[in-house]
XYZ file of C-alpha atoms in Angstrom:
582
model
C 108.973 113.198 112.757
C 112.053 110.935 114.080
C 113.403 108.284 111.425
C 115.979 105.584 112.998
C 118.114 103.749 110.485
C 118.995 100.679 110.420
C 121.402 98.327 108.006
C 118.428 97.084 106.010
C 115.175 97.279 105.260
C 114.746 93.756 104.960
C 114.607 92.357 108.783
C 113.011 89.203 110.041
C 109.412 89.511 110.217
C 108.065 91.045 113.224
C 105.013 88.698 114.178
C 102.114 91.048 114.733
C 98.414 89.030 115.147
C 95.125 90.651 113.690
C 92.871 92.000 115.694
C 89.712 90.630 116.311
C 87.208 90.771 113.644
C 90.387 92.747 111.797
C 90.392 95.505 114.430
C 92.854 97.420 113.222
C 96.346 98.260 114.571
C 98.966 100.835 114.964
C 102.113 100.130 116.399
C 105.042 102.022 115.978
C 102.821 105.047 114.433
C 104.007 108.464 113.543
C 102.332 111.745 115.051
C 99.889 113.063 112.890
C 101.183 116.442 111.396
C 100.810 119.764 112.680
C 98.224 122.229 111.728
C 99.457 123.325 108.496
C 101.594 126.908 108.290
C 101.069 129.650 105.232
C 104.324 127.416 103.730
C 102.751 124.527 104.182
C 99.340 125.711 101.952
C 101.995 127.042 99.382
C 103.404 123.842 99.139
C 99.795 122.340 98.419
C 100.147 124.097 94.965
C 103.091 122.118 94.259
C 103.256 118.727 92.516
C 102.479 116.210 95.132
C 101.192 112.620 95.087
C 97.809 112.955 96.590
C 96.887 109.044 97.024
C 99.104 105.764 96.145
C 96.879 102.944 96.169
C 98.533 99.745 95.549
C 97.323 96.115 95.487
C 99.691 92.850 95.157
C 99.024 89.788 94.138
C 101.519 87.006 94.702
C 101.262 84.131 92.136
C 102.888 80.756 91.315
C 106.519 80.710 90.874
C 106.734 83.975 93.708
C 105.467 86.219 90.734
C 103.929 89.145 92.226
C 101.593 91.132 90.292
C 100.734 94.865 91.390
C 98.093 97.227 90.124
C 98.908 101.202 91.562
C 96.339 103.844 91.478
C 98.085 107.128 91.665
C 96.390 110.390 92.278
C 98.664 112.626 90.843
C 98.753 116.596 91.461
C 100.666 118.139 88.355
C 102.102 122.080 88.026
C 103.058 122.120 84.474
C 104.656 118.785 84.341
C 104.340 116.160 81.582
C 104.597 113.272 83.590
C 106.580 112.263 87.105
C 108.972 109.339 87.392
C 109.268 107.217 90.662
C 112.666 104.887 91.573
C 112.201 101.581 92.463
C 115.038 99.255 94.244
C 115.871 96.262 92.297
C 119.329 95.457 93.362
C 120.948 95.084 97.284
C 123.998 94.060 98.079
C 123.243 90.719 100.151
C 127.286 89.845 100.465
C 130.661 91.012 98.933
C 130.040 88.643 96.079
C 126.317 88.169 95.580
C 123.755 90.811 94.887
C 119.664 90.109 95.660
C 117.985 91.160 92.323
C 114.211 92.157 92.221
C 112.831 92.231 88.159
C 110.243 94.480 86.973
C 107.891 93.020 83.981
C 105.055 94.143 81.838
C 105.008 97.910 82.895
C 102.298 99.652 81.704
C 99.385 103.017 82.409
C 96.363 104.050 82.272
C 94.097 106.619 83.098
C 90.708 107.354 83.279
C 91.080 111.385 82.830
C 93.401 111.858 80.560
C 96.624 111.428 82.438
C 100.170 110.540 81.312
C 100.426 106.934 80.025
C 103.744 106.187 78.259
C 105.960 103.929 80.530
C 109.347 103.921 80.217
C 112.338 102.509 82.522
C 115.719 102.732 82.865
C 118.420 101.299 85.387
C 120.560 103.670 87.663
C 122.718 101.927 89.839
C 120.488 99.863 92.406
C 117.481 100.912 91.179
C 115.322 101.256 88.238
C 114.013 104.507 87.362
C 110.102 104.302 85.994
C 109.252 107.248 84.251
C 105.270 107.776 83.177
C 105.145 110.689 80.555
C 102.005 112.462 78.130
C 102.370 114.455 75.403
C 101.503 118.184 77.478
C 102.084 120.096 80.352
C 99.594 119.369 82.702
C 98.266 121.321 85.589
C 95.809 120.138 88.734
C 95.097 116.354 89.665
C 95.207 112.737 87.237
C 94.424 109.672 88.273
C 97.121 107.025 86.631
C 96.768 103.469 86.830
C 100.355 101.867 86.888
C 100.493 98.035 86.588
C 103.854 95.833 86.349
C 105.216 92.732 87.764
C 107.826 92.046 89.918
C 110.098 88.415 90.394
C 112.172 87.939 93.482
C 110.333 89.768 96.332
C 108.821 86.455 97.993
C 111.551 84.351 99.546
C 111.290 81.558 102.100
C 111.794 83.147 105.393
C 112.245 80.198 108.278
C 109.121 77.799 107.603
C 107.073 81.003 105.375
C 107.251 82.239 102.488
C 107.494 86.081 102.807
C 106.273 88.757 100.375
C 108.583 92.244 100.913
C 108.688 94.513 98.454
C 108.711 99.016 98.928
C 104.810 99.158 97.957
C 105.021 102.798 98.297
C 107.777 105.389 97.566
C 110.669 106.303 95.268
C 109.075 109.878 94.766
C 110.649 112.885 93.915
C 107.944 114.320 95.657
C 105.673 113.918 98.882
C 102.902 111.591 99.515
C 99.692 112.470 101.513
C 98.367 109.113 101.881
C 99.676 105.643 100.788
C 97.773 102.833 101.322
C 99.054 99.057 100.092
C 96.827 95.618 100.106
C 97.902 92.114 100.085
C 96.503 89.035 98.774
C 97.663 85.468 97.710
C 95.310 82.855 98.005
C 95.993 81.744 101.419
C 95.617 82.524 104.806
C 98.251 85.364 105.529
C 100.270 84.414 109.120
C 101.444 87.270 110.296
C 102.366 91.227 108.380
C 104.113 93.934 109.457
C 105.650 97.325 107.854
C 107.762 99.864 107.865
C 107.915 103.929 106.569
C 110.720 106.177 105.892
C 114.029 105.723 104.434
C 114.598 102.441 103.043
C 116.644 101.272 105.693
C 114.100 102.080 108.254
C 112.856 99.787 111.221
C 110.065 102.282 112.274
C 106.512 100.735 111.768
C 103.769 102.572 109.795
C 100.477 104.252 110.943
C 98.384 101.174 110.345
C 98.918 97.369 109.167
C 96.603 94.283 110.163
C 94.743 91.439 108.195
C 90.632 91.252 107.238
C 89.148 89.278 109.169
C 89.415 86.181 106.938
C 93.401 86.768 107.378
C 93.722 86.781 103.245
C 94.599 90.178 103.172
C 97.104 92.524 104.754
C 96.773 96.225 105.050
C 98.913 98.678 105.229
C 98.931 102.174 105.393
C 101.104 105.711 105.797
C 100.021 109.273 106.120
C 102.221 112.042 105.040
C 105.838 110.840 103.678
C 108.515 112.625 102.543
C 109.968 112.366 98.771
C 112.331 109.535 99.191
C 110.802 107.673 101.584
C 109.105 104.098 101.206
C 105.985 102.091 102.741
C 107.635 98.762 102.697
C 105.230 95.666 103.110
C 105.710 92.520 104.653
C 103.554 89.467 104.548
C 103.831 85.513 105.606
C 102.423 82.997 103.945
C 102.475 79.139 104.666
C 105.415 77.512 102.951
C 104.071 75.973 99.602
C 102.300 78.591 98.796
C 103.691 80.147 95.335
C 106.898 78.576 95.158
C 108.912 82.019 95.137
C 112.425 82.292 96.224
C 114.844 85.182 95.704
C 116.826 85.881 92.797
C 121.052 86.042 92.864
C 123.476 87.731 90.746
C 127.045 87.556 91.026
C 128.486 91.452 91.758
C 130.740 93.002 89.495
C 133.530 93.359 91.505
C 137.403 92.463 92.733
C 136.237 89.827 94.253
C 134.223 87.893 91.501
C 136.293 89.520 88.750
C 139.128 87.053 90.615
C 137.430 84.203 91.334
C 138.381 80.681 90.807
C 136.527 78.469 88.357
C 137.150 76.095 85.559
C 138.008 78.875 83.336
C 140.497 80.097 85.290
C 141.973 77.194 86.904
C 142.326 75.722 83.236
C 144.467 79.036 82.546
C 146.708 79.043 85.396
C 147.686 75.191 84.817
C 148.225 75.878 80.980
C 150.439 78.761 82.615
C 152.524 75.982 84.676
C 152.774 73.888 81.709
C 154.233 77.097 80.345
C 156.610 77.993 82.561
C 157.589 74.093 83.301
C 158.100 74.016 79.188
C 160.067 77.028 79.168
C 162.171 75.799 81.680
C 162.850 72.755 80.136
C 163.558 74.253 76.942
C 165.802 76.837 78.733
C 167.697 74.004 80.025
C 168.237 72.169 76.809
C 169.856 75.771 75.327
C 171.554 76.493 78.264
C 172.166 72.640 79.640
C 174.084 72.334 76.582
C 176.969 74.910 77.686
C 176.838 73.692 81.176
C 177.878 69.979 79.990
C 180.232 71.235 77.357
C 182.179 73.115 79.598
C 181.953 70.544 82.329
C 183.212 68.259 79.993
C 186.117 70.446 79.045
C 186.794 72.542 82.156
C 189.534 70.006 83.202
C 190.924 70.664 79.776
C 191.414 74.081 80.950
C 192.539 74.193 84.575
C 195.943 74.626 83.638
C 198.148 77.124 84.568
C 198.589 79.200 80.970
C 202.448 79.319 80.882
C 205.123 77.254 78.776
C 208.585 77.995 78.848
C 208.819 81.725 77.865
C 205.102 81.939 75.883
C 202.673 83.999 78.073
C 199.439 82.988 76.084
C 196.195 83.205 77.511
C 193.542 80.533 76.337
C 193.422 80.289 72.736
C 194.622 83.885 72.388
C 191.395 85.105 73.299
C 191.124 88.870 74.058
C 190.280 90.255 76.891
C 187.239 92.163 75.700
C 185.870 88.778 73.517
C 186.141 86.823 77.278
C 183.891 89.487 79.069
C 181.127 88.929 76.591
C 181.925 85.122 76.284
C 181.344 84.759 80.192
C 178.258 86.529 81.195
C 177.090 87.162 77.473
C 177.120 90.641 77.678
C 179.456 93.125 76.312
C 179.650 95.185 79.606
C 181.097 98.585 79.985
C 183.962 96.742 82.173
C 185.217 94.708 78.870
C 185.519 97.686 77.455
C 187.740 99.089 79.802
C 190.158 95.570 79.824
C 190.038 96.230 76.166
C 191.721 99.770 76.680
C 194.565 98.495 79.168
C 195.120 95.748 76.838
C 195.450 98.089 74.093
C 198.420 99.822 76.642
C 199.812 96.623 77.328
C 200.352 95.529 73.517
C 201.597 98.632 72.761
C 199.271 100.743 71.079
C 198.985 103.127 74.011
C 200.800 104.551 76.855
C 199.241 105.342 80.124
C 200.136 108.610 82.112
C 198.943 108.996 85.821
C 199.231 112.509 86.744
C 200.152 113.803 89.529
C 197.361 115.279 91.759
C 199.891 116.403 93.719
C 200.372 119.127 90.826
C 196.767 118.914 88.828
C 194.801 118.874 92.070
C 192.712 116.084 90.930
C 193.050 112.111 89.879
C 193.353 111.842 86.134
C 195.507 109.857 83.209
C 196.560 110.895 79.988
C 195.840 107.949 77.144
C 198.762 108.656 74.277
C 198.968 107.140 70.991
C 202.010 104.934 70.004
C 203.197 104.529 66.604
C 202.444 101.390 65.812
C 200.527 99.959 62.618
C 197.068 99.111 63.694
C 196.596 95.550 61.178
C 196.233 92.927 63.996
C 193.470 95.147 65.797
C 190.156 93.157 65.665
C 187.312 95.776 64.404
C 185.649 96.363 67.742
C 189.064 97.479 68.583
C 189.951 99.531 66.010
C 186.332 101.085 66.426
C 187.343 101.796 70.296
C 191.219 103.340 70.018
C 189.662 105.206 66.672
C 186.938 106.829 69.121
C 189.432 107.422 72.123
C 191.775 109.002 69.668
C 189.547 111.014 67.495
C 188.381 115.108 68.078
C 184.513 115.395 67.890
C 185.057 116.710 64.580
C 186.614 113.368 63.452
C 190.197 114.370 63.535
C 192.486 112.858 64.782
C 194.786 113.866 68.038
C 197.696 112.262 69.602
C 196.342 112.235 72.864
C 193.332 112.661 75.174
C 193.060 113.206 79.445
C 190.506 110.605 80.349
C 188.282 113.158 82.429
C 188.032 115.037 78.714
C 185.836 111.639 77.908
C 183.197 111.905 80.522
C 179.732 112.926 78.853
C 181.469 112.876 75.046
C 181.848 109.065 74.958
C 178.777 107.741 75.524
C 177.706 106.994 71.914
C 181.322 105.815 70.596
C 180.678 102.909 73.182
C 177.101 101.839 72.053
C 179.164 101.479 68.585
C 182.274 99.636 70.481
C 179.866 97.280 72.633
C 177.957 96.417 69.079
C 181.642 95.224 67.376
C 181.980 93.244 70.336
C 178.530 91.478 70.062
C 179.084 91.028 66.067
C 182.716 89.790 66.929
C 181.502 86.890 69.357
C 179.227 85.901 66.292
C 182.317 85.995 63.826
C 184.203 83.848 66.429
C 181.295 81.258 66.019
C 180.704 81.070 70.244
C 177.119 82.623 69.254
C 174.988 81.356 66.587
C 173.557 85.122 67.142
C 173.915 87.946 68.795
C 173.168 87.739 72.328
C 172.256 91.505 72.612
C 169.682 90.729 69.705
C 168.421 87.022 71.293
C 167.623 89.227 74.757
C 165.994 92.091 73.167
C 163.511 89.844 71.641
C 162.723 87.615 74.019
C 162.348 90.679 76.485
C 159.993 92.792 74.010
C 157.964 89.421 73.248
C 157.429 89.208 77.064
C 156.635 92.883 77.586
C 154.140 92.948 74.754
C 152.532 89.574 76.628
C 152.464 91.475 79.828
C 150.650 94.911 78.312
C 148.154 92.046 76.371
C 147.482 90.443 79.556
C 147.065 93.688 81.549
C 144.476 94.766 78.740
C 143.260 91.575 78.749
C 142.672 91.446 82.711
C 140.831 94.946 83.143
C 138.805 93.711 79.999
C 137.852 90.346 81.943
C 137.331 92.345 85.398
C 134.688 94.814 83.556
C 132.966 92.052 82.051
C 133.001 88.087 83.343
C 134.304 86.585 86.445
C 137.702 85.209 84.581
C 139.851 87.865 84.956
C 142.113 85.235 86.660
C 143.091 83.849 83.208
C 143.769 87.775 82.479
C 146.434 87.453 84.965
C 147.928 84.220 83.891
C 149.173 85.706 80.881
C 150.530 88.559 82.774
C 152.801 86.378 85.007
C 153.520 84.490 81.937
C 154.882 87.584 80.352
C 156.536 89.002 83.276
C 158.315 85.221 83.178
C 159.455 85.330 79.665
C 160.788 89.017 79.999
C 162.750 87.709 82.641
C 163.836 84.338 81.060
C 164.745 86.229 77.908
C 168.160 87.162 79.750
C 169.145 83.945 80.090
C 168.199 82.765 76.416
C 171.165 83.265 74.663
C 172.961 80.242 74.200
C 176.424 79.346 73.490
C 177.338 76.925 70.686
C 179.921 74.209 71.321
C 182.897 75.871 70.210
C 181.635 78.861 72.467
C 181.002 76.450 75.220
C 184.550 74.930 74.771
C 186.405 78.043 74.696
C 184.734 79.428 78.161
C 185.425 76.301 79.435
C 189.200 76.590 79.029
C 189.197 79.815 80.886
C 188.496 78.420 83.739
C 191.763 77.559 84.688
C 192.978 80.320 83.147
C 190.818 82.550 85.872
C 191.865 80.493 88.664
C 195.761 81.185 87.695
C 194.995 84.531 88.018
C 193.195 84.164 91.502
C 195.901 82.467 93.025
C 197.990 85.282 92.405
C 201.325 82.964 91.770
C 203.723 82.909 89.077
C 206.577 80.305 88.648
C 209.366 80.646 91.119
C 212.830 81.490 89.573
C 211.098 84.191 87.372
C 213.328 87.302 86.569
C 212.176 90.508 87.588
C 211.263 91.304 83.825
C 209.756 88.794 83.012
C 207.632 88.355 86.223
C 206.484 92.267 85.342
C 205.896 91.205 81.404
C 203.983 88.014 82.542
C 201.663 90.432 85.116
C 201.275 92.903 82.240
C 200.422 90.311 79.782
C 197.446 89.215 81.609
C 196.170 92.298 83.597
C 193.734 93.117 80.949
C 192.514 89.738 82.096
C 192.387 90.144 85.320
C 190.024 93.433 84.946
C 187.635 90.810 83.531
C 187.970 88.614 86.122
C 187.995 91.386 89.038
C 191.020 89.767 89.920
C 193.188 92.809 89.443
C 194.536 93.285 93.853
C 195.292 89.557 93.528
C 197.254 89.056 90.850
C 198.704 92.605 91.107
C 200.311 90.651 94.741
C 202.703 88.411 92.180
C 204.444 92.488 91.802
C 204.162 94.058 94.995
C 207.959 93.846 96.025
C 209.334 94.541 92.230
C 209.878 98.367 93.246
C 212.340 96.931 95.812
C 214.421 95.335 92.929
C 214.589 98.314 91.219
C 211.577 98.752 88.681
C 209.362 101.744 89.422
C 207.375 101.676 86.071
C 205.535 99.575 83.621
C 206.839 100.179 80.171
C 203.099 100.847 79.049
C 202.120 102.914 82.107
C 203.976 105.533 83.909
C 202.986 106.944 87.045
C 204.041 110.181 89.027
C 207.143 111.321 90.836
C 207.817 109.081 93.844
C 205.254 105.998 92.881
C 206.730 102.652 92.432
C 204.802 98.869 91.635
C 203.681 98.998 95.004
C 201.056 101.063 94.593
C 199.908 100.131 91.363
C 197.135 97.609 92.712
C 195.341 100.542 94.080
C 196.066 103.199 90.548
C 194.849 100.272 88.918
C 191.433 99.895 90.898
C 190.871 103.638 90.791
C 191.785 103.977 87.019
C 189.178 100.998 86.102
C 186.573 102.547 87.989
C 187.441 106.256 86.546
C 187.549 104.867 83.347
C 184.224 102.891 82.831
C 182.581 106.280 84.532
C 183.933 108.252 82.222
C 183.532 106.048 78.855
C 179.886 105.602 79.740
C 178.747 108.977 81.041
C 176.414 110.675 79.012
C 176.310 114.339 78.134
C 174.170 116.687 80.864
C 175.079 114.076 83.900
């Protein structure tokens, strides 16, 4: 036979008068089945539902009552089950819910009778068991109620509800009856899959029009009679039943719940800002207030002092409040330029490749802060912990990775010592950062939680953005104190000296190259280094060709030290912070 599907079952009602005198009709019937074929009689043997009788009754408040007289075939079976649809999808966010009460059997000769149900998906699975195999035919008696299948329908109220079907197995004759205590307008039906627009053999109303009948010969397991009936409006009161889908859409939704959470989250973030400002605001006016203070050119009479004898490495971290790998390589030329190392560039020329040779110098190591004690100790030192007089700087790449975490921690502790940080910034960071990370995994928990369950999973993701926010706003929490504040104020100036590249005219030739020694470590810091290597570019032509802390190769003069400089920065924080295996 030929099935046509269609999106749904449940269509309009097709208007279809009685006959008269309930002459009954058949429109849209289905050929009656061939003679049946020696595999046909085998399948007779087979479990089979000979007859499903089934009356409904619709009541006040839509409640539709339904008595089904089943005429079961069994081959060694305890019992047979039969799905009925209880849940469509009506739109992306509602689903149209139909509730089965009271289940309960019978039978007359000694057929299964315990009822028990269960929900799968869209449907819910009735399953009517005894307590033995059974063989040849029981008549069961199967009686439940079902809400939500009468629904106004334009100006009726319309009863529509799969009378028949749900088997596992086929169905030689299904037959269905109507009744609700008023004149029934119009009926119509429908057999085959649920989806089906294909009428039924038979459906018409008695003559009084207070019943419709329906009817179906032969169906397939899976397939349904589905009923429909009009009633005037008024009648029982029914309407259909709702439930919100579990799904993205829902799970997201916006409602009190939810709208409360994501304004609590913009008080949140509007609090955290403010108190970010009032840590951070503080440095800004400090060194506002003090910046004029400091934009001074750093240079009286013969004293080349930078601002407050800061180091090179301590202004790195005081600036961006980090002790980056790029302090730590200021911290090395400084240690050149004071004396405590001499720099070799070789020549590639000769080696075949760029590299520099850091050599000790004998000189007593008192005034060295710790971090930079730590730093020429681990540039200086044999893995075994010996000590050596002097080390190529390409011998450092993939050996020096963990003598810097140590070096970078002496600087953090040393910007405490100083009193510019009431604590380490490192430290402030890390737990502002893990505090916002551990937020984030609790609102991602929290969210699929909230999705599975209730329609606030908004709120779920509230606390996600509010952790993502404080990760982030953890790397701006550490905050100077006032004396930090003060000193980064006064290298302000100090930085734009260096920028501009310009040292007092009259300036020997010595002292110009002292004065651009003294403060290159600086100028690493500042990224300054082409500048304010421009205030030596012509000191090769007045005879000086080195730098008493760092000697290049045969035929190099100051002009090129800009560029030796760059490239020997670069090499260097490579080098320092390459770890082993890279």
């Amino acid at each position: 036979m030929a099935l046509a599907f269609a999106t749904a079952a449940f269509l309009p009602l097709t208007a279809s008068t009685a006959a008269a005198d309930g002459a009954p009709t058949a429109p849209g019937g289905r050929a009656a089945p061939a003679a049946e074929d020696p595999a046909a009689q085998s399948m007779a043997a087979t479990e089979r539902v000979l007859k499903d009788d089934v009356t409904l009754t619709t009541g006040q408040g839509g409640v539709t009552r339904v008595k089904e007289t089943i005429v079961y075939q069994f081959a060694g079976n305890k019992g047979f089950k039969r799905a009925f649809v209880t849940r469509t999808h009506d739109s992306v966010t509602e689903d149209r819910v139909y509730k089965l009460d009271h289940l309960r059997a019978s039978s007359p000769d000694g057929g299964p009778t315990k009822v028990t149900s269960s929900g799968e998906g869209t449907k819910t699975i009735v399953r009517v068991t005894g307590g033995q195999n059974l063989t040849g035919t029981r008549t069961i008696v199967l009686e439940y109620e079902v809400r939500g299948a009468v629904a106004r329908f334009g100006a009726l109220e319309e009863l529509r509800w799969p009378a028949v079907g749900g088997w596992s197995v086929p169905v030689t004759e299904a037959r269905a009856t109507v009744s609700g205590g008023a004149a029934i307008r119009n009926v119509n039906c429908f057999a085959g899959p649920l989806q089906s627009t294909i009428g039924c053999t038979q459906f018409y109303t008695n003559h009084t029009h207070t019943q419709g009948i329906y009817s179906q010969q032969q169906m397939l397991s899976g397939e349904y009679l589905t009923v429909v009936a009009g009633f005037p409006p008024g009648t029982t009161g029914g309407k259909a039943l709702y439930e919100r889908r579990r799904n993205v859409a829902t799970a997201f939704s916006v409602n009190a719940v939810t709208s409360t959470a994501l304004l609590g989250l913009l008080v949140l973030l509007g609090g955290g800002l403010a108190a970010l400002y009032l840590l951070r605001g503080r440095d800004a006016r400090v060194v506002g207030k003090k910046a004029a203070e400091g934009d001074h050119a750093p240079v009286s009479g013969s004293e080349f002092e930078p601002p407050d004898g800061v180091r090179p490495g301590q202004i790195g971290t005081l600036i961006d409040e980090q002790a980056d790998v790029i302090d730590v390589t200021a911290t090395i030329v400084d240690l050149a330029v004071r004396g405590y190392l001499l720099i070799e560039e070789e020549d590639r020329a000769v080696t075949g490749r760029l590299d520099w040779t850091l050599r000790r110098l004998d000189r007593p190591v008192v005034d060295l802060l710790p971090y930079e004690r730590i730093l020429l100790d681990a540039l200086l030192s044999n893995p075994d912990g010996s000590a050596r007089d002097a080390v190529k700087l390409s011998a450092l790449g993939g050996t020096f990775a963990t003598r810097l975490a140590q070096v970078r921690s002496a600087m953090y502790d040393d910007v405490v010592k100083q009193g510019w940080f009431a604590r380490r910034p490192d430290t402030v960071r890390s737990r502002w950062t893990i505090a916002g990370i551990a937020l984030t995994v609790l609102g991602i928990a929290g969210t699929v939680a909230l999705a599975l369950t209730t329609e606030w999973a908004l709120a779920g993701l509230a606390v996600i953005i509010a952790g993502a926010a404080l990760a982030y706003g953890g790397q701006y929490m550490p905050a100077k104190t006032a004396r930090g504040a003060t000193v980064l104020a006064h290298t302000i100036g100090f930085r734009a000296f260096l920028e501009r590249g310009a040292l007092p005219e009259g300036d020997a030739t010595r002292q110009r190259i002292a004065l651009y020694s003294r403060f290159l470590p600086y100028a690493v810091v500042f990224d300054v280094v082409a500048k304010w290597s421009e205030t030596v570019k012509d000191a090769g032509q007045q005879g000086a060709d080195n730098l008493y802390w760092y000697e290049g190769p045969a035929e190099w003069d100051l002009s090129k030290f800009a560029e030796s400089m760059r490239t020997f920065t670069l090499t260097t924080s490579g080098s320092i912070s390459q770890s082993r295996g890279m």
